Amino acid sequence: MENKAKMLSIKVVAETLNVSQKTIRRHINSGKINSVKLGGVHRISESELKRFMAGEVVDSNANKDSGFPLSNKVPSGPLENKWSKHKGNINLVSPANKRNIDIIVVGTGLAGASASATLAELGYNVKSFCFQDSPRRAHSIAAQGGINAAKNYQGDGDSNYRLFYDTIKGGDYRSREANVYRLAEVSANIIDQCVAQGVPFARDYGGLLDNRSFGGVLVSRTFYAKGQTGQQLLLGAYSALNRQINRGKVDMYSRHEMMELVVVKGKARGIITRNLVNGKIERHGAHAVVIASGGYGNVFYLSTNAMGSNVTAGWKIYKKGAFFANPCYTQIHPTCIPVSGEHQSKLTLMSESLRNDGRIWVPKKLEDADKIRKNQMKPTEITEENRDYYLERRYPAFGNLVPRDVASRAAKERCDAGYGVNKTGQAVYLDFSSAIIRYGKEKATSTGQDTNNIDLIKKLGKEIIKAKYGNLFQMYEKIADENPYETPMKIFPAVHYTMGGVWVDYNLMTSIPGCFAIGEANFSDHGANRLGASALMQGLADGYFVLPYTIGDYLANDIKTGSISIESKEFVEAENAVNNFIEKITKNKSGNSVDYYHRKLGKIMWDKCGMSRNQKGLKEAIKEIKELRKDFHNNVFVPGFSNGYNEELAKAGRVADFLELGELFAIDALSREESCGGHFREEHQTKEGEALRNDKDYTYASCWEFMGEQNHPKLNKEHLNFEFIELKSRSYK
Amino acid sequence: MDLQLKIWRQKNKLNKGEIKNYSIKNIEPDMSFLEMLDILNQGLISSGEEPVAFDHDCREGICGACSLVINGAPHGPDKGTTTCQLHMRRFNDGDTIYIEPFRGNSFPVIKDLVVDRSAFDRIQQAGGYVSVNTSGNTVDANATPIPKPDADKAFEAAACIGCGACVAACKNSSAMLFVGAKVSQYAHLPQGKVEAKERVTNMVKQMDKEGFGNCTNTGACEAHCPKEISVENIANLNREYLLSKIK
Ligand SMILES: Cc1cc2nc3c(=O)[nH]c(=O)nc-3n(C[C@H](O)[C@H](O)[C@H](O)COP(=O)(O)OP(=O)(O)OC[C@H]3O[C@@H](n4cnc5c(N)ncnc54)[C@H](O)[C@@H]3O)c2cc1C
Ligand code: SF4
Ligand code: FES
């Protein structure tokens, strides 16, 4: 790292940290800050200051010798005690001081809305931002299936440890143990909190909360509200946010896009935004900036994310010094509605919960598949023995409920082998006929009706399926124009979630002091693959129960700062950078549209960085993305004006960032010579085509550091220390 | 199929808008309505013109952003469907389609088909919540069983996506269905009871302040609501409001 480090005086350090010189001397005496004596006076190296600002407190950290420049701040001690011990040890900000501290939160999804509301309840002054016209429309609204919590209401042996273990295993042993355990630990509280807010979860006839199962686990721990769990949870968080807006503790800025982070003396001190209605570029100052901007799956153009989902906030902070971790870990969800044509603008998920009752299959015989594709045969005409329920065949223990990465690859394998069932050959069946009969028989038996009347049984069964998944079936029918109660759904994998994201420590702080990242925007809890119903859990855990406490550890050093001036040169420079970008990107009077480039980028990503990757393809992708980016900056045409509503301009900014992220994504995938979770390298697989992990060389998070536009980013490795779980090869057989 | 489009164009809030004509060719039945507009916009951009602005995000019927009046009907001809869920197979070759923004006094046009619905947020801020802090010490979620029928009713009301079609459909631009849905959700749940009185009073006060009209029971709101929120919720709202006045 910095060998020829600059040496700073106590005075400079005190100024930077905004504390008295006496405090610094105290820290030196107690060993909290290391100094050297040069000419009889204490001098502190810049890297030491950086380390101190990042708040190193750890002793159980293997990274000390591995060259990782930062501390992950994981407390030592037994797994179950880490979080309570940490909460007990970290610095607090008194209620009176909280009133003098401003926090910016970018994003109003589950993570951002819950964080804003809770920070405001605690007494901080919060400014919240979202690009939609209302905070309630953040993309979390679209989550369907459910949210996990280790409540063990079903008495099926669930526990914090089991949820922790499932998540680590599901993530293919590429996440940080302590973070995941904390997630499991606070999960039960989330459900209590949401119920107290009036979130109408599904209930059983006794009036108690109902659960369902999701992939990769053997217990029922998923809470849900029909197929609209994300909507109900987000509306709960939105209501908590509204309460604080009404109290005057949150200022809400809808239709505002964060365009830049402002860093003053090494600390995040504000953001530059563009008002999407009138085009005004605005400066906002604060003592801390929280990024809760969601995932970047739209780098693939086609994904299940909303049209506006983007990486801009995360990318801007990366370019200001925040590490970006594991960008190539992407979740391709197995059950989405297949692409129907060139015009396709986005893909629609069919919730994983459907795999509780739906069975996945393709025809056993190639000639049947061929006939189906040519519309000469119907799936209902294929008899049981001529169907290949390939997940049940390959993974008898988990069957249709294997984790997502496994299910997606298995679908691709069958389609590549020629068994696909729609005109493009890129689809498999998800069939509810067995479930309809099973439920129908149960109902007929329990209500004393004729169990031999097949029409009655089907009718009763369909009613039960409708009660469980009605809105999903309706959604499917509207898009695909087929009735899934009568004929199996056609589904295919699609980009859905990004496990990678901004690197954060145990306090959820990025490598820029004062800049935090929560929710899907960070990299922290899901390793190389996320289990279903765990993103909602993580978003709310971060926002309600983790960040509001850990942020105090940082802000406790900031109580004397006073309000942040937005007149400093750093704000002016950041604003100029935004204006320059806008001026450049709008200069062409004709050319290709933003979508033209976005689609092209998406195709490169899907073909070469998608469900399976290899060295050759990744190298090509890097080259092609570079060329496409150059073309974009020379030839993109953004019509209209920058001083008013202009969606093309907003999109141009987002696509410009995707064109940079895409390259880092491919670089990351290339550097990871193993297959793990959502990252499948063709060079690394078993004879049976299962992923082959390399724990010896790759048990680390790849934390990329921006080194300037012209330079290759630097790879920092945070070694993942497995103290409590033994690394095993993942098996769902 | 080939279509004639008659689309409302308006530069900004202050300018007067007008209907403009466009023709569009080779539209496939499998396309969504918004994908048809995407194609129109790509065409406009390549001829150097400004694309038609419209709100959209999730494109799967849940975020409530999309908001077009299609041939006079908010969210178009299909029942229980948002604009983004409408597909072109619903139209025929040679059709003329009128596309306008959701209108209402309290929904000023921002540009073309994009309107400002922040009045809805302000109504929710006035009282659409339960005053419970995030302490981590709330009672266990199963401590208070809620009868399934009540929970289901609360859920049905909570399914509102805040799109504003009910206002756009109503000749009085009334927001009663939207407000009624939120008030009913809480009215069906024990958690909502404590603040029931203040909630309904404050939300109705804000609704009036925003300039939404009165309800004259035409039922147009329910008919055009993409989530088929029942007018029963308006009756609930009236009942809750009355109760708040007498108790
Ligand atoms: C279709 C679908 C279904 C899903 N179903 C489930 C499920 O059943 N269970 C589960 O656990 N997970 C599910 N997920 C995943 C889960 O929904 C997301 O991971 C999670 O909701 C993300 O929440 P978030 O708060 O991090 O971000 P988001 O909800 O995406 O919010 C991002 C916020 O950031 C704002 N923003 C972004 N960029 C900027 C910018 N530059 N300037 C200003 N504001 C900005 C946006 O306006 C928005 O408010 C699903 C995901 C999808 C796509
Ligand atoms: S009640 Fe229906 S129409 Fe009105 S805002 Fe809610 S979902 Fe939209
Ligand atoms: S775009 Fe989200 S509901 Fe239509």
mmCIF file with all atom_site columns, N, CA and C in Angstrom, chain A residues 648-701:
data_model
loop_
_atom_site.group_PDB
_atom_site.id
_atom_site.type_symbol
_atom_site.label_atom_id
_atom_site.label_alt_id
_atom_site.label_comp_id
_atom_site.label_asym_id
_atom_site.label_entity_id
_atom_site.label_seq_id
_atom_site.pdbx_PDB_ins_code
_atom_site.Cartn_x
_atom_site.Cartn_y
_atom_site.Cartn_z
_atom_site.occupancy
_atom_site.B_iso_or_equiv
_atom_site.pdbx_formal_charge
_atom_site.auth_seq_id
_atom_site.auth_comp_id
_atom_site.auth_asym_id
_atom_site.auth_atom_id
_atom_site.pdbx_PDB_model_num
ATOM 1   N N  . GLU A 1 648 ? -35.129 10.713  -21.336 1.00 0.00 ? 648 GLU A N  1
ATOM 2   C CA . GLU A 1 648 ? -33.976 10.222  -22.098 1.00 0.00 ? 648 GLU A CA 1
ATOM 3   C C  . GLU A 1 648 ? -32.671 10.638  -21.423 1.00 0.00 ? 648 GLU A C  1
ATOM 4   N N  . LEU A 1 649 ? -32.649 11.838  -20.884 1.00 0.00 ? 649 LEU A N  1
ATOM 5   C CA . LEU A 1 649 ? -31.451 12.320  -20.209 1.00 0.00 ? 649 LEU A CA 1
ATOM 6   C C  . LEU A 1 649 ? -31.194 11.516  -18.937 1.00 0.00 ? 649 LEU A C  1
ATOM 7   N N  . ALA A 1 650 ? -32.260 11.245  -18.192 1.00 0.00 ? 650 ALA A N  1
ATOM 8   C CA . ALA A 1 650 ? -32.098 10.440  -16.976 1.00 0.00 ? 650 ALA A CA 1
ATOM 9   C C  . ALA A 1 650 ? -31.557 9.058   -17.341 1.00 0.00 ? 650 ALA A C  1
ATOM 10  N N  . LYS A 1 651 ? -32.121 8.473   -18.402 1.00 0.00 ? 651 LYS A N  1
ATOM 11  C CA . LYS A 1 651 ? -31.671 7.146   -18.819 1.00 0.00 ? 651 LYS A CA 1
ATOM 12  C C  . LYS A 1 651 ? -30.215 7.175   -19.285 1.00 0.00 ? 651 LYS A C  1
ATOM 13  N N  . ALA A 1 652 ? -29.835 8.263   -19.963 1.00 0.00 ? 652 ALA A N  1
ATOM 14  C CA . ALA A 1 652 ? -28.470 8.351   -20.484 1.00 0.00 ? 652 ALA A CA 1
ATOM 15  C C  . ALA A 1 652 ? -27.455 8.279   -19.349 1.00 0.00 ? 652 ALA A C  1
ATOM 16  N N  . GLY A 1 653 ? -27.757 8.969   -18.254 1.00 0.00 ? 653 GLY A N  1
ATOM 17  C CA . GLY A 1 653 ? -26.849 8.934   -17.109 1.00 0.00 ? 653 GLY A CA 1
ATOM 18  C C  . GLY A 1 653 ? -26.728 7.521   -16.558 1.00 0.00 ? 653 GLY A C  1
ATOM 19  N N  . ARG A 1 654 ? -27.852 6.831   -16.477 1.00 0.00 ? 654 ARG A N  1
ATOM 20  C CA . ARG A 1 654 ? -27.837 5.479   -15.920 1.00 0.00 ? 654 ARG A CA 1
ATOM 21  C C  . ARG A 1 654 ? -27.089 4.519   -16.837 1.00 0.00 ? 654 ARG A C  1
ATOM 22  N N  . VAL A 1 655 ? -27.337 4.639   -18.137 1.00 0.00 ? 655 VAL A N  1
ATOM 23  C CA . VAL A 1 655 ? -26.685 3.708   -19.070 1.00 0.00 ? 655 VAL A CA 1
ATOM 24  C C  . VAL A 1 655 ? -25.185 3.993   -19.141 1.00 0.00 ? 655 VAL A C  1
ATOM 25  N N  . ALA A 1 656 ? -24.804 5.251   -19.030 1.00 0.00 ? 656 ALA A N  1
ATOM 26  C CA . ALA A 1 656 ? -23.372 5.574   -19.011 1.00 0.00 ? 656 ALA A CA 1
ATOM 27  C C  . ALA A 1 656 ? -22.686 4.815   -17.877 1.00 0.00 ? 656 ALA A C  1
ATOM 28  N N  . ASP A 1 657 ? -23.324 4.748   -16.739 1.00 0.00 ? 657 ASP A N  1
ATOM 29  C CA . ASP A 1 657 ? -22.738 4.029   -15.600 1.00 0.00 ? 657 ASP A CA 1
ATOM 30  C C  . ASP A 1 657 ? -22.782 2.515   -15.802 1.00 0.00 ? 657 ASP A C  1
ATOM 31  N N  . PHE A 1 658 ? -23.871 2.007   -16.360 1.00 0.00 ? 658 PHE A N  1
ATOM 32  C CA . PHE A 1 658 ? -23.933 0.566   -16.651 1.00 0.00 ? 658 PHE A CA 1
ATOM 33  C C  . PHE A 1 658 ? -22.799 0.163   -17.590 1.00 0.00 ? 658 PHE A C  1
ATOM 34  N N  . LEU A 1 659 ? -22.478 1.055   -18.539 1.00 0.00 ? 659 LEU A N  1
ATOM 35  C CA . LEU A 1 659 ? -21.421 0.735   -19.513 1.00 0.00 ? 659 LEU A CA 1
ATOM 36  C C  . LEU A 1 659 ? -20.049 0.649   -18.843 1.00 0.00 ? 659 LEU A C  1
ATOM 37  N N  . GLU A 1 660 ? -19.903 1.275   -17.698 1.00 0.00 ? 660 GLU A N  1
ATOM 38  C CA . GLU A 1 660 ? -18.644 1.132   -16.955 1.00 0.00 ? 660 GLU A CA 1
ATOM 39  C C  . GLU A 1 660 ? -18.717 -0.076  -16.026 1.00 0.00 ? 660 GLU A C  1
ATOM 40  N N  . LEU A 1 661 ? -19.842 -0.207  -15.336 1.00 0.00 ? 661 LEU A N  1
ATOM 41  C CA . LEU A 1 661 ? -20.003 -1.343  -14.430 1.00 0.00 ? 661 LEU A CA 1
ATOM 42  C C  . LEU A 1 661 ? -19.866 -2.668  -15.180 1.00 0.00 ? 661 LEU A C  1
ATOM 43  N N  . GLY A 1 662 ? -20.443 -2.733  -16.390 1.00 0.00 ? 662 GLY A N  1
ATOM 44  C CA . GLY A 1 662 ? -20.411 -3.978  -17.161 1.00 0.00 ? 662 GLY A CA 1
ATOM 45  C C  . GLY A 1 662 ? -18.994 -4.490  -17.325 1.00 0.00 ? 662 GLY A C  1
ATOM 46  N N  . GLU A 1 663 ? -18.092 -3.574  -17.558 1.00 0.00 ? 663 GLU A N  1
ATOM 47  C CA . GLU A 1 663 ? -16.697 -3.971  -17.743 1.00 0.00 ? 663 GLU A CA 1
ATOM 48  C C  . GLU A 1 663 ? -16.123 -4.532  -16.434 1.00 0.00 ? 663 GLU A C  1
ATOM 49  N N  . LEU A 1 664 ? -16.375 -3.858  -15.340 1.00 0.00 ? 664 LEU A N  1
ATOM 50  C CA . LEU A 1 664 ? -15.857 -4.339  -14.054 1.00 0.00 ? 664 LEU A CA 1
ATOM 51  C C  . LEU A 1 664 ? -16.448 -5.715  -13.720 1.00 0.00 ? 664 LEU A C  1
ATOM 52  N N  . PHE A 1 665 ? -17.690 -5.893  -14.079 1.00 0.00 ? 665 PHE A N  1
ATOM 53  C CA . PHE A 1 665 ? -18.398 -7.146  -13.893 1.00 0.00 ? 665 PHE A CA 1
ATOM 54  C C  . PHE A 1 665 ? -17.623 -8.277  -14.589 1.00 0.00 ? 665 PHE A C  1
ATOM 55  N N  . ALA A 1 666 ? -17.283 -8.026  -15.854 1.00 0.00 ? 666 ALA A N  1
ATOM 56  C CA . ALA A 1 666 ? -16.584 -9.064  -16.621 1.00 0.00 ? 666 ALA A CA 1
ATOM 57  C C  . ALA A 1 666 ? -15.173 -9.286  -16.072 1.00 0.00 ? 666 ALA A C  1
ATOM 58  N N  . ILE A 1 667 ? -14.527 -8.213  -15.656 1.00 0.00 ? 667 ILE A N  1
ATOM 59  C CA . ILE A 1 667 ? -13.184 -8.339  -15.074 1.00 0.00 ? 667 ILE A CA 1
ATOM 60  C C  . ILE A 1 667 ? -13.241 -9.205  -13.821 1.00 0.00 ? 667 ILE A C  1
ATOM 61  N N  . ASP A 1 668 ? -14.260 -8.979  -13.026 1.00 0.00 ? 668 ASP A N  1
ATOM 62  C CA . ASP A 1 668 ? -14.427 -9.738  -11.789 1.00 0.00 ? 668 ASP A CA 1
ATOM 63  C C  . ASP A 1 668 ? -14.670 -11.220 -12.092 1.00 0.00 ? 668 ASP A C  1
ATOM 64  N N  . ALA A 1 669 ? -15.564 -11.461 -13.055 1.00 0.00 ? 669 ALA A N  1
ATOM 65  C CA . ALA A 1 669 ? -15.891 -12.850 -13.408 1.00 0.00 ? 669 ALA A CA 1
ATOM 66  C C  . ALA A 1 669 ? -14.660 -13.569 -13.953 1.00 0.00 ? 669 ALA A C  1
ATOM 67  N N  . LEU A 1 670 ? -13.845 -12.821 -14.668 1.00 0.00 ? 670 LEU A N  1
ATOM 68  C CA . LEU A 1 670 ? -12.629 -13.402 -15.246 1.00 0.00 ? 670 LEU A CA 1
ATOM 69  C C  . LEU A 1 670 ? -11.618 -13.745 -14.159 1.00 0.00 ? 670 LEU A C  1
ATOM 70  N N  . SER A 1 671 ? -11.579 -12.911 -13.129 1.00 0.00 ? 671 SER A N  1
ATOM 71  C CA . SER A 1 671 ? -10.560 -13.114 -12.101 1.00 0.00 ? 671 SER A CA 1
ATOM 72  C C  . SER A 1 671 ? -10.928 -14.257 -11.158 1.00 0.00 ? 671 SER A C  1
ATOM 73  N N  . ARG A 1 672 ? -12.169 -14.642 -11.127 1.00 0.00 ? 672 ARG A N  1
ATOM 74  C CA . ARG A 1 672 ? -12.588 -15.691 -10.196 1.00 0.00 ? 672 ARG A CA 1
ATOM 75  C C  . ARG A 1 672 ? -12.585 -17.037 -10.907 1.00 0.00 ? 672 ARG A C  1
ATOM 76  N N  . GLU A 1 673 ? -11.486 -17.751 -10.741 1.00 0.00 ? 673 GLU A N  1
ATOM 77  C CA . GLU A 1 673 ? -11.308 -19.030 -11.436 1.00 0.00 ? 673 GLU A CA 1
ATOM 78  C C  . GLU A 1 673 ? -11.924 -20.161 -10.627 1.00 0.00 ? 673 GLU A C  1
ATOM 79  N N  . GLU A 1 674 ? -13.203 -20.108 -10.447 1.00 0.00 ? 674 GLU A N  1
ATOM 80  C CA . GLU A 1 674 ? -13.948 -21.172 -9.766  1.00 0.00 ? 674 GLU A CA 1
ATOM 81  C C  . GLU A 1 674 ? -15.412 -20.971 -10.147 1.00 0.00 ? 674 GLU A C  1
ATOM 82  N N  . SER A 1 675 ? -16.234 -21.953 -9.813  1.00 0.00 ? 675 SER A N  1
ATOM 83  C CA . SER A 1 675 ? -17.676 -21.765 -9.946  1.00 0.00 ? 675 SER A CA 1
ATOM 84  C C  . SER A 1 675 ? -18.249 -21.728 -8.547  1.00 0.00 ? 675 SER A C  1
ATOM 85  N N  . CYS A 1 676 ? -19.061 -20.714 -8.274  1.00 0.00 ? 676 CYS A N  1
ATOM 86  C CA . CYS A 1 676 ? -19.714 -20.690 -6.969  1.00 0.00 ? 676 CYS A CA 1
ATOM 87  C C  . CYS A 1 676 ? -21.021 -19.941 -7.132  1.00 0.00 ? 676 CYS A C  1
ATOM 88  N N  . GLY A 1 677 ? -22.089 -20.477 -6.540  1.00 0.00 ? 677 GLY A N  1
ATOM 89  C CA . GLY A 1 677 ? -23.395 -19.828 -6.599  1.00 0.00 ? 677 GLY A CA 1
ATOM 90  C C  . GLY A 1 677 ? -23.766 -19.419 -8.004  1.00 0.00 ? 677 GLY A C  1
ATOM 91  N N  . GLY A 1 678 ? -24.132 -18.157 -8.146  1.00 0.00 ? 678 GLY A N  1
ATOM 92  C CA . GLY A 1 678 ? -24.565 -17.645 -9.438  1.00 0.00 ? 678 GLY A CA 1
ATOM 93  C C  . GLY A 1 678 ? -23.436 -17.482 -10.440 1.00 0.00 ? 678 GLY A C  1
ATOM 94  N N  . HIS A 1 679 ? -22.214 -17.648 -10.003 1.00 0.00 ? 679 HIS A N  1
ATOM 95  C CA . HIS A 1 679 ? -21.072 -17.486 -10.899 1.00 0.00 ? 679 HIS A CA 1
ATOM 96  C C  . HIS A 1 679 ? -20.612 -18.860 -11.367 1.00 0.00 ? 679 HIS A C  1
ATOM 97  N N  . PHE A 1 680 ? -20.920 -19.186 -12.600 1.00 0.00 ? 680 PHE A N  1
ATOM 98  C CA . PHE A 1 680 ? -20.579 -20.518 -13.102 1.00 0.00 ? 680 PHE A CA 1
ATOM 99  C C  . PHE A 1 680 ? -19.554 -20.377 -14.217 1.00 0.00 ? 680 PHE A C  1
ATOM 100 N N  . ARG A 1 681 ? -18.337 -20.832 -13.929 1.00 0.00 ? 681 ARG A N  1
ATOM 101 C CA . ARG A 1 681 ? -17.295 -20.801 -14.965 1.00 0.00 ? 681 ARG A CA 1
ATOM 102 C C  . ARG A 1 681 ? -17.219 -22.180 -15.589 1.00 0.00 ? 681 ARG A C  1
ATOM 103 N N  . GLU A 1 682 ? -17.409 -22.230 -16.892 1.00 0.00 ? 682 GLU A N  1
ATOM 104 C CA . GLU A 1 682 ? -17.449 -23.523 -17.588 1.00 0.00 ? 682 GLU A CA 1
ATOM 105 C C  . GLU A 1 682 ? -16.192 -24.347 -17.353 1.00 0.00 ? 682 GLU A C  1
ATOM 106 N N  . GLU A 1 683 ? -15.073 -23.654 -17.149 1.00 0.00 ? 683 GLU A N  1
ATOM 107 C CA . GLU A 1 683 ? -13.814 -24.367 -16.923 1.00 0.00 ? 683 GLU A CA 1
ATOM 108 C C  . GLU A 1 683 ? -13.814 -25.110 -15.585 1.00 0.00 ? 683 GLU A C  1
ATOM 109 N N  . HIS A 1 684 ? -14.726 -24.720 -14.701 1.00 0.00 ? 684 HIS A N  1
ATOM 110 C CA . HIS A 1 684 ? -14.704 -25.305 -13.361 1.00 0.00 ? 684 HIS A CA 1
ATOM 111 C C  . HIS A 1 684 ? -16.036 -25.968 -13.037 1.00 0.00 ? 684 HIS A C  1
ATOM 112 N N  . GLN A 1 685 ? -16.169 -27.219 -13.464 1.00 0.00 ? 685 GLN A N  1
ATOM 113 C CA . GLN A 1 685 ? -17.378 -27.984 -13.175 1.00 0.00 ? 685 GLN A CA 1
ATOM 114 C C  . GLN A 1 685 ? -17.031 -29.459 -13.021 1.00 0.00 ? 685 GLN A C  1
ATOM 115 N N  . THR A 1 686 ? -17.932 -30.178 -12.335 1.00 0.00 ? 686 THR A N  1
ATOM 116 C CA . THR A 1 686 ? -17.698 -31.613 -12.177 1.00 0.00 ? 686 THR A CA 1
ATOM 117 C C  . THR A 1 686 ? -18.150 -32.335 -13.438 1.00 0.00 ? 686 THR A C  1
ATOM 118 N N  . LYS A 1 687 ? -17.906 -33.620 -13.467 1.00 0.00 ? 687 LYS A N  1
ATOM 119 C CA . LYS A 1 687 ? -18.316 -34.403 -14.633 1.00 0.00 ? 687 LYS A CA 1
ATOM 120 C C  . LYS A 1 687 ? -19.825 -34.320 -14.831 1.00 0.00 ? 687 LYS A C  1
ATOM 121 N N  . GLU A 1 688 ? -20.562 -34.218 -13.720 1.00 0.00 ? 688 GLU A N  1
ATOM 122 C CA . GLU A 1 688 ? -22.026 -34.164 -13.838 1.00 0.00 ? 688 GLU A CA 1
ATOM 123 C C  . GLU A 1 688 ? -22.510 -32.749 -14.141 1.00 0.00 ? 688 GLU A C  1
ATOM 124 N N  . GLY A 1 689 ? -21.594 -31.831 -14.315 1.00 0.00 ? 689 GLY A N  1
ATOM 125 C CA . GLY A 1 689 ? -22.005 -30.466 -14.639 1.00 0.00 ? 689 GLY A CA 1
ATOM 126 C C  . GLY A 1 689 ? -22.354 -29.623 -13.432 1.00 0.00 ? 689 GLY A C  1
ATOM 127 N N  . GLU A 1 690 ? -21.969 -30.087 -12.227 1.00 0.00 ? 690 GLU A N  1
ATOM 128 C CA . GLU A 1 690 ? -22.225 -29.275 -11.040 1.00 0.00 ? 690 GLU A CA 1
ATOM 129 C C  . GLU A 1 690 ? -21.055 -28.303 -10.844 1.00 0.00 ? 690 GLU A C  1
ATOM 130 N N  . ALA A 1 691 ? -21.363 -27.187 -10.142 1.00 0.00 ? 691 ALA A N  1
ATOM 131 C CA . ALA A 1 691 ? -20.357 -26.148 -9.933  1.00 0.00 ? 691 ALA A CA 1
ATOM 132 C C  . ALA A 1 691 ? -19.194 -26.670 -9.087  1.00 0.00 ? 691 ALA A C  1
ATOM 133 N N  . LEU A 1 692 ? -17.989 -26.280 -9.436  1.00 0.00 ? 692 LEU A N  1
ATOM 134 C CA . LEU A 1 692 ? -16.804 -26.718 -8.701  1.00 0.00 ? 692 LEU A CA 1
ATOM 135 C C  . LEU A 1 692 ? -16.141 -25.507 -8.044  1.00 0.00 ? 692 LEU A C  1
ATOM 136 N N  . ARG A 1 693 ? -16.275 -25.445 -6.726  1.00 0.00 ? 693 ARG A N  1
ATOM 137 C CA . ARG A 1 693 ? -15.735 -24.322 -5.974  1.00 0.00 ? 693 ARG A CA 1
ATOM 138 C C  . ARG A 1 693 ? -14.273 -24.559 -5.674  1.00 0.00 ? 693 ARG A C  1
ATOM 139 N N  . ASN A 1 694 ? -13.523 -23.485 -5.456  1.00 0.00 ? 694 ASN A N  1
ATOM 140 C CA . ASN A 1 694 ? -12.120 -23.632 -5.095  1.00 0.00 ? 694 ASN A CA 1
ATOM 141 C C  . ASN A 1 694 ? -11.885 -22.845 -3.806  1.00 0.00 ? 694 ASN A C  1
ATOM 142 N N  . ASP A 1 695 ? -12.077 -23.534 -2.677  1.00 0.00 ? 695 ASP A N  1
ATOM 143 C CA . ASP A 1 695 ? -11.982 -22.845 -1.393  1.00 0.00 ? 695 ASP A CA 1
ATOM 144 C C  . ASP A 1 695 ? -10.563 -22.438 -1.046  1.00 0.00 ? 695 ASP A C  1
ATOM 145 N N  . LYS A 1 696 ? -9.625  -23.220 -1.542  1.00 0.00 ? 696 LYS A N  1
ATOM 146 C CA . LYS A 1 696 ? -8.248  -22.948 -1.183  1.00 0.00 ? 696 LYS A CA 1
ATOM 147 C C  . LYS A 1 696 ? -7.826  -21.562 -1.688  1.00 0.00 ? 696 LYS A C  1
ATOM 148 N N  . ASP A 1 697 ? -8.195  -21.238 -2.878  1.00 0.00 ? 697 ASP A N  1
ATOM 149 C CA . ASP A 1 697 ? -7.700  -19.994 -3.471  1.00 0.00 ? 697 ASP A CA 1
ATOM 150 C C  . ASP A 1 697 ? -8.703  -18.852 -3.517  1.00 0.00 ? 697 ASP A C  1
ATOM 151 N N  . TYR A 1 698 ? -9.986  -19.158 -3.334  1.00 0.00 ? 698 TYR A N  1
ATOM 152 C CA . TYR A 1 698 ? -10.971 -18.105 -3.587  1.00 0.00 ? 698 TYR A CA 1
ATOM 153 C C  . TYR A 1 698 ? -11.938 -17.830 -2.439  1.00 0.00 ? 698 TYR A C  1
ATOM 154 N N  . THR A 1 699 ? -11.581 -18.210 -1.232  1.00 0.00 ? 699 THR A N  1
ATOM 155 C CA . THR A 1 699 ? -12.478 -17.903 -0.121  1.00 0.00 ? 699 THR A CA 1
ATOM 156 C C  . THR A 1 699 ? -12.290 -16.438 0.288   1.00 0.00 ? 699 THR A C  1
ATOM 157 N N  . TYR A 1 700 ? -12.596 -15.581 -0.640  1.00 0.00 ? 700 TYR A N  1
ATOM 158 C CA . TYR A 1 700 ? -12.497 -14.151 -0.335  1.00 0.00 ? 700 TYR A CA 1
ATOM 159 C C  . TYR A 1 700 ? -13.551 -13.382 -1.122  1.00 0.00 ? 700 TYR A C  1
ATOM 160 N N  . ALA A 1 701 ? -13.843 -12.190 -0.654  1.00 0.00 ? 701 ALA A N  1
ATOM 161 C CA . ALA A 1 701 ? -14.685 -11.272 -1.424  1.00 0.00 ? 701 ALA A CA 1
ATOM 162 C C  . ALA A 1 701 ? -13.752 -10.409 -2.257  1.00 0.00 ? 701 ALA A C  1
#
